[in-house]
PDB file of C-alpha atoms in Angstrom:
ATOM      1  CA  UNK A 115      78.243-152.769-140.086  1.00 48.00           C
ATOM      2  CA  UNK A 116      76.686-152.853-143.606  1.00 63.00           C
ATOM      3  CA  UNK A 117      74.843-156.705-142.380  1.00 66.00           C
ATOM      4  CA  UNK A 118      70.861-155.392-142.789  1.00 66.00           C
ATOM      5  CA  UNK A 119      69.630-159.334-142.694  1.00 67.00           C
ATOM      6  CA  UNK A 120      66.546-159.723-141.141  1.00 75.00           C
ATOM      7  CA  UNK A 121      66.691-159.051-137.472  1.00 73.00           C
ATOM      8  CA  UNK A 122      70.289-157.640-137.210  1.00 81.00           C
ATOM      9  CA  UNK A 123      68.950-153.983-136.352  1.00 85.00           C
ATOM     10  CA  UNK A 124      68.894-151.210-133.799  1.00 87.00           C
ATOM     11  CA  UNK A 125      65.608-151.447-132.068  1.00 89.00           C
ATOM     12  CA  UNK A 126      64.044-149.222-129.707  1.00 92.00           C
ATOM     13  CA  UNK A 127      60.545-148.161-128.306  1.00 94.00           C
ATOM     14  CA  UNK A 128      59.427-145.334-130.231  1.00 94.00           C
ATOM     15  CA  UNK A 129      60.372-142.338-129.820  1.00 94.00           C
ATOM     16  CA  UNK A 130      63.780-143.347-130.257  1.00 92.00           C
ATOM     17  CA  UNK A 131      66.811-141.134-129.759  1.00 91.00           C
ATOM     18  CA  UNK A 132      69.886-141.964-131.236  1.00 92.00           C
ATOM     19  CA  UNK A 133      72.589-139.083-131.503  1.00 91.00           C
ATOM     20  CA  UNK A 134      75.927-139.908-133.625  1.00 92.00           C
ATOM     21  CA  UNK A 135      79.149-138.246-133.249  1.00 92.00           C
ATOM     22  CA  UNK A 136      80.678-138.266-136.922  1.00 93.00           C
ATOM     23  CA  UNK A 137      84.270-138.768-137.907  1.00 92.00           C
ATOM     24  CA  UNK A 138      84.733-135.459-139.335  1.00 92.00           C
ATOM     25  CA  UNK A 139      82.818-132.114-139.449  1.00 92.00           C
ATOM     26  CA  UNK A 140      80.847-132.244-142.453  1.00 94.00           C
ATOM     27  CA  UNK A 141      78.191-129.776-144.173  1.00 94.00           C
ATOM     28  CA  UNK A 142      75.664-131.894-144.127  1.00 95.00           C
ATOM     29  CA  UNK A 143      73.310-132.153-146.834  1.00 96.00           C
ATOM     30  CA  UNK A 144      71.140-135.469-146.956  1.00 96.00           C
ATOM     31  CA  UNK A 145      70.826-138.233-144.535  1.00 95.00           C
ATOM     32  CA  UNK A 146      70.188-142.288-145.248  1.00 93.00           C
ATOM     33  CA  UNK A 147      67.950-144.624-143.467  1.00 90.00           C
ATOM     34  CA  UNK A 148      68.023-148.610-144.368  1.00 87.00           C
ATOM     35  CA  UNK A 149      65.146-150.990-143.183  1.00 84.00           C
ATOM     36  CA  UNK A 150      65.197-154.708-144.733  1.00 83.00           C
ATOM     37  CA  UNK A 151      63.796-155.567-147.834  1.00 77.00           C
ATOM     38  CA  UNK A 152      60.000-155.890-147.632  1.00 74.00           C
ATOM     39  CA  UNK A 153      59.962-159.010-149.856  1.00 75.00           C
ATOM     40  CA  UNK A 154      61.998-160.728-146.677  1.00 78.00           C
ATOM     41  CA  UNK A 155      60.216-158.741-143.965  1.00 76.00           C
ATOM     42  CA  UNK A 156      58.075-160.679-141.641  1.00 76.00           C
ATOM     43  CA  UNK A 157      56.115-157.261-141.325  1.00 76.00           C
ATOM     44  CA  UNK A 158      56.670-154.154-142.511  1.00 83.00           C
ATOM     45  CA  UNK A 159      54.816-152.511-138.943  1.00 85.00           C
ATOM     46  CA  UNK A 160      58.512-152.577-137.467  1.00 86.00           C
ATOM     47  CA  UNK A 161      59.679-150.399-139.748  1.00 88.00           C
ATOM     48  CA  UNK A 162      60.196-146.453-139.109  1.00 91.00           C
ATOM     49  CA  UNK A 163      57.310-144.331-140.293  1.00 92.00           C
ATOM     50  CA  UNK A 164      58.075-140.558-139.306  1.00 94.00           C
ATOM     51  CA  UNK A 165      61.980-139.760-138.810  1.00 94.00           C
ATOM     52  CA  UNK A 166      63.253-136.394-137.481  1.00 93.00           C
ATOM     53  CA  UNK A 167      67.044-135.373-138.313  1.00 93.00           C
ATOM     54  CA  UNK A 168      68.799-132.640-136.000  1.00 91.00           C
ATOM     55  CA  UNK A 169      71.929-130.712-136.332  1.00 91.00           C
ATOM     56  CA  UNK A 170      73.565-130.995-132.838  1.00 87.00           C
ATOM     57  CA  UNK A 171      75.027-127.828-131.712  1.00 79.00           C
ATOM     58  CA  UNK A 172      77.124-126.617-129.078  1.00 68.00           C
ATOM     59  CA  UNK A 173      75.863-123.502-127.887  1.00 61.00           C
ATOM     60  CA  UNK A 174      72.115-122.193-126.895  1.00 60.00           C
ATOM     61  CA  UNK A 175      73.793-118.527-128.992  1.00 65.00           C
ATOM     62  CA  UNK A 176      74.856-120.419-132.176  1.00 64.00           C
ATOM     63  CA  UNK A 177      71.614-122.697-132.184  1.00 62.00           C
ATOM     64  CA  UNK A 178      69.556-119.011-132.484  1.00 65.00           C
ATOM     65  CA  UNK A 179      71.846-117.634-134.728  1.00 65.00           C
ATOM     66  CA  UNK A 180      71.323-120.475-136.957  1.00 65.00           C
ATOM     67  CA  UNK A 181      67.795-120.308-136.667  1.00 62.00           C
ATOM     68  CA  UNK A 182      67.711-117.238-136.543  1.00 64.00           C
ATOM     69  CA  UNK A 183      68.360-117.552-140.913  1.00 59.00           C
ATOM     70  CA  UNK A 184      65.782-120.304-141.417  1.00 54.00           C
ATOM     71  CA  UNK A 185      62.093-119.744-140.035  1.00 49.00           C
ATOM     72  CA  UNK A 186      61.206-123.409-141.722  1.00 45.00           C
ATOM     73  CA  UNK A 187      63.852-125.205-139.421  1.00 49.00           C
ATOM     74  CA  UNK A 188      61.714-125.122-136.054  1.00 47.00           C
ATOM     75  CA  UNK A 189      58.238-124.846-137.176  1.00 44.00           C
ATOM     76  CA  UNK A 190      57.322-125.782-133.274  1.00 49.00           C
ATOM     77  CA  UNK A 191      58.875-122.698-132.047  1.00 45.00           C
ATOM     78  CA  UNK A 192      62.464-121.391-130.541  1.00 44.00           C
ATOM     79  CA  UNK A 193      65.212-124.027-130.970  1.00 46.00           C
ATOM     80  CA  UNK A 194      66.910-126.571-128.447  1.00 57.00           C
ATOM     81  CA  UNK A 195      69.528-124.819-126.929  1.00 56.00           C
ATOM     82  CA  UNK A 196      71.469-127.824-128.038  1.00 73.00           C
ATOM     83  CA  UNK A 197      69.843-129.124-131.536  1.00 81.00           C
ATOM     84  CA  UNK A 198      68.100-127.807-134.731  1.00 84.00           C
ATOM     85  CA  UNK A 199      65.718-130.125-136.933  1.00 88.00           C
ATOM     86  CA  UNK A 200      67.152-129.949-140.368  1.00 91.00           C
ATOM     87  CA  UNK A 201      63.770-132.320-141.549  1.00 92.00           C
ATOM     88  CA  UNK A 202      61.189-135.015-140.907  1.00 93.00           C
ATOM     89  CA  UNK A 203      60.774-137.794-142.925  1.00 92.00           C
ATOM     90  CA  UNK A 204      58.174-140.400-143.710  1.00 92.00           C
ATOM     91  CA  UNK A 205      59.635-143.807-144.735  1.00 88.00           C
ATOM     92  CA  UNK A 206      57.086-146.336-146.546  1.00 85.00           C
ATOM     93  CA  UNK A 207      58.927-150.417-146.376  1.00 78.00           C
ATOM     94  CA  UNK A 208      56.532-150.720-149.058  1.00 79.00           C
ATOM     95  CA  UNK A 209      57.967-147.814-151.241  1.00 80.00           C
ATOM     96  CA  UNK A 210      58.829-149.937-154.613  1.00 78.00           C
ATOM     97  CA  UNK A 211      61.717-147.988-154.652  1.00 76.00           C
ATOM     98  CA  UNK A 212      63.302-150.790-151.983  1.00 77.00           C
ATOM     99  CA  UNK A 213      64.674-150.398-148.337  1.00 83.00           C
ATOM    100  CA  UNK A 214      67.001-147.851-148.657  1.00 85.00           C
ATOM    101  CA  UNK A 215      65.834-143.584-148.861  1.00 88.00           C
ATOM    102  CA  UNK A 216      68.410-141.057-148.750  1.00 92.00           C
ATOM    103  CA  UNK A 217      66.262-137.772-147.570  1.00 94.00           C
ATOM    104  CA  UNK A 218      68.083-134.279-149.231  1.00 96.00           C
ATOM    105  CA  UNK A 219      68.023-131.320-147.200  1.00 95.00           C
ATOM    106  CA  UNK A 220      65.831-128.408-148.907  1.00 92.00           C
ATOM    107  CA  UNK A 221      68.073-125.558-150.578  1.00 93.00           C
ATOM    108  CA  UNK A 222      67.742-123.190-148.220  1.00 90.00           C
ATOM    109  CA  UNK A 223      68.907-125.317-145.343  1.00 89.00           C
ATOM    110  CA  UNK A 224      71.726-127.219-146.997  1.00 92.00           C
ATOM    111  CA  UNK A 225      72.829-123.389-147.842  1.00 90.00           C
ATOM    112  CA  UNK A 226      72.624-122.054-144.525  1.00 85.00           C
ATOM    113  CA  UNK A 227      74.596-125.392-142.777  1.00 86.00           C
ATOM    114  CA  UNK A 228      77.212-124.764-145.557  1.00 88.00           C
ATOM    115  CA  UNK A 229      78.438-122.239-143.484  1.00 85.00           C
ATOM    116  CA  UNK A 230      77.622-124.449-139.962  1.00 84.00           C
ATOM    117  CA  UNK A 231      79.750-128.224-140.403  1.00 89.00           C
ATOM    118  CA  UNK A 232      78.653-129.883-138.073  1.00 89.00           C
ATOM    119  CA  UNK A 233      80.104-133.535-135.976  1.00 89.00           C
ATOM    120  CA  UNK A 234      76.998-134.536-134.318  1.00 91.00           C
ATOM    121  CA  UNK A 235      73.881-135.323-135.619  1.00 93.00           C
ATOM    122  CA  UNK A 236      70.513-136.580-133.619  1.00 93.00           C
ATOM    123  CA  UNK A 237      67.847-139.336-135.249  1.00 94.00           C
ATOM    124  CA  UNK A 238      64.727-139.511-133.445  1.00 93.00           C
ATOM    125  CA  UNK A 239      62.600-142.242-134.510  1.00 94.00           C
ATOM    126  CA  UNK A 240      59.167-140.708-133.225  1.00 94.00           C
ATOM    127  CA  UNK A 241      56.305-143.177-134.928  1.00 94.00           C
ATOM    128  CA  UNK A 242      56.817-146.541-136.295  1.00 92.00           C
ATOM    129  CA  UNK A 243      54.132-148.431-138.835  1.00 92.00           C
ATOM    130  CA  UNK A 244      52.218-149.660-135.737  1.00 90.00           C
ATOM    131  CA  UNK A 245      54.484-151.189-133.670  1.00 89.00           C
ATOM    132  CA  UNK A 246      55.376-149.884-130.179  1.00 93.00           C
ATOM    133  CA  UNK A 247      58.852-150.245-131.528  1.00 91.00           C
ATOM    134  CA  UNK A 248      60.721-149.820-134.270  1.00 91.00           C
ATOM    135  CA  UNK A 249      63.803-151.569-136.304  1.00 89.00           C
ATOM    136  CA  UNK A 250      66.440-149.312-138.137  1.00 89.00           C
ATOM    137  CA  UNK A 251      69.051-151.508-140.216  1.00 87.00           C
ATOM    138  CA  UNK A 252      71.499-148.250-140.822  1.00 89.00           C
ATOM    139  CA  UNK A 253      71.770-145.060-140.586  1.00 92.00           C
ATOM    140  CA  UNK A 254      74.255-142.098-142.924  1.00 93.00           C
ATOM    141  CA  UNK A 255      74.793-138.765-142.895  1.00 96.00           C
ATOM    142  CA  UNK A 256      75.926-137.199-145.720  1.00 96.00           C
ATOM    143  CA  UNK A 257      77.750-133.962-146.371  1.00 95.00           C
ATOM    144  CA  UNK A 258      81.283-132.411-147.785  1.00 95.00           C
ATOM    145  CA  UNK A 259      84.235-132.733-145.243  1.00 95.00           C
ATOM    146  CA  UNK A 260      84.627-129.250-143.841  1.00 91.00           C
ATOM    147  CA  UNK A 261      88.235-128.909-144.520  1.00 86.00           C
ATOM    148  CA  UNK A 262      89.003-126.078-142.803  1.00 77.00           C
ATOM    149  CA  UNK A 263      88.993-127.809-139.235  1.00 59.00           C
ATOM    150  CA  UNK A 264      87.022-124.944-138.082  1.00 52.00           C
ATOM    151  CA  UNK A 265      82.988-124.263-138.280  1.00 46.00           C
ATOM    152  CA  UNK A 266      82.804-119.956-139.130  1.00 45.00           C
ATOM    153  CA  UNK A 267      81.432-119.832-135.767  1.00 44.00           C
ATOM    154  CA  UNK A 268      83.619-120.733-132.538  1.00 41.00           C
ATOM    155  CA  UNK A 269      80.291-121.754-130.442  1.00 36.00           C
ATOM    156  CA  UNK A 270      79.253-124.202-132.471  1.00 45.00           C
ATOM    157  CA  UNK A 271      81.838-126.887-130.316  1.00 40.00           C
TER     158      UNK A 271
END
């Protein structure tokens, strides 16, 4: 649904988990958040403030492996045996730039996932701009179809 009028959102006490299963297998390079315009907003402390994306894979073997070739993608520690975090965001509704950021993957991690499509991805809304909850409009994933049907690594299923 593209409708981002005021109200028509997915809220959700922060943190906030939402994990998407995409139509196709992608290497994923950039990802899209929408919030309603701030010159309509009642408030803008609804909004998402800090945004974490995460590669959703398989296997706790191809999550290492992955990581394994990026120190920067966990800088908690070890991986989730079932997700990476590609990157962390901070959205401003009072960016002039308008509601809608599309966050590119650095270099190095957009080269590594090249080789990794993907079919799930994980949002976690973990801080909001002072609300105990927060309102996302729409969320995208971008990426270039992996056309091979297949993701160079059988665990990654």
């Amino acid at each position: 649904d593209h409708d981002t009028a005021l109200g028509r959102c997915w809220a959700a006490d922060v943190p906030a988990f939402i994990t998407i299963r995409l139509a196709r297998r992608i290497k994923v390079h950039a990802f899209t958040i929408d919030h309603v315009d701030r010159q309509i907003a009642i408030t803008s402390t609804t909004s998402p403030k800090i945004v974490e994306f995460y590669a959703v894979i398989g296997s706790p073997d191809a999550a290492t492996r992955i990581y394994d070739n990026v120190d920067a993608f966990n800088a908690e520690g070890a991986p989730s045996p079932a997700q990476i975090k590609l990157a962390t965001s901070h959205f401003d509704p009072t960016d002039k730039d308008g509601p809608i950021r599309i966050y590119h993957l650095d270099d190095r991690t957009v080269e590594i996932m090249a080789r990794y499509p993907i079919e799930h991805v994980k949002f976690r809304i973990a801080q909001s701009h002072g609300e105990e909850y927060a309102c996302v409009y729409r969320l995208r994933v971008h990426g270039q179809i992996d056309e091979t049907g297949t993701h160079g690594d059988k665990y990654l299923n």
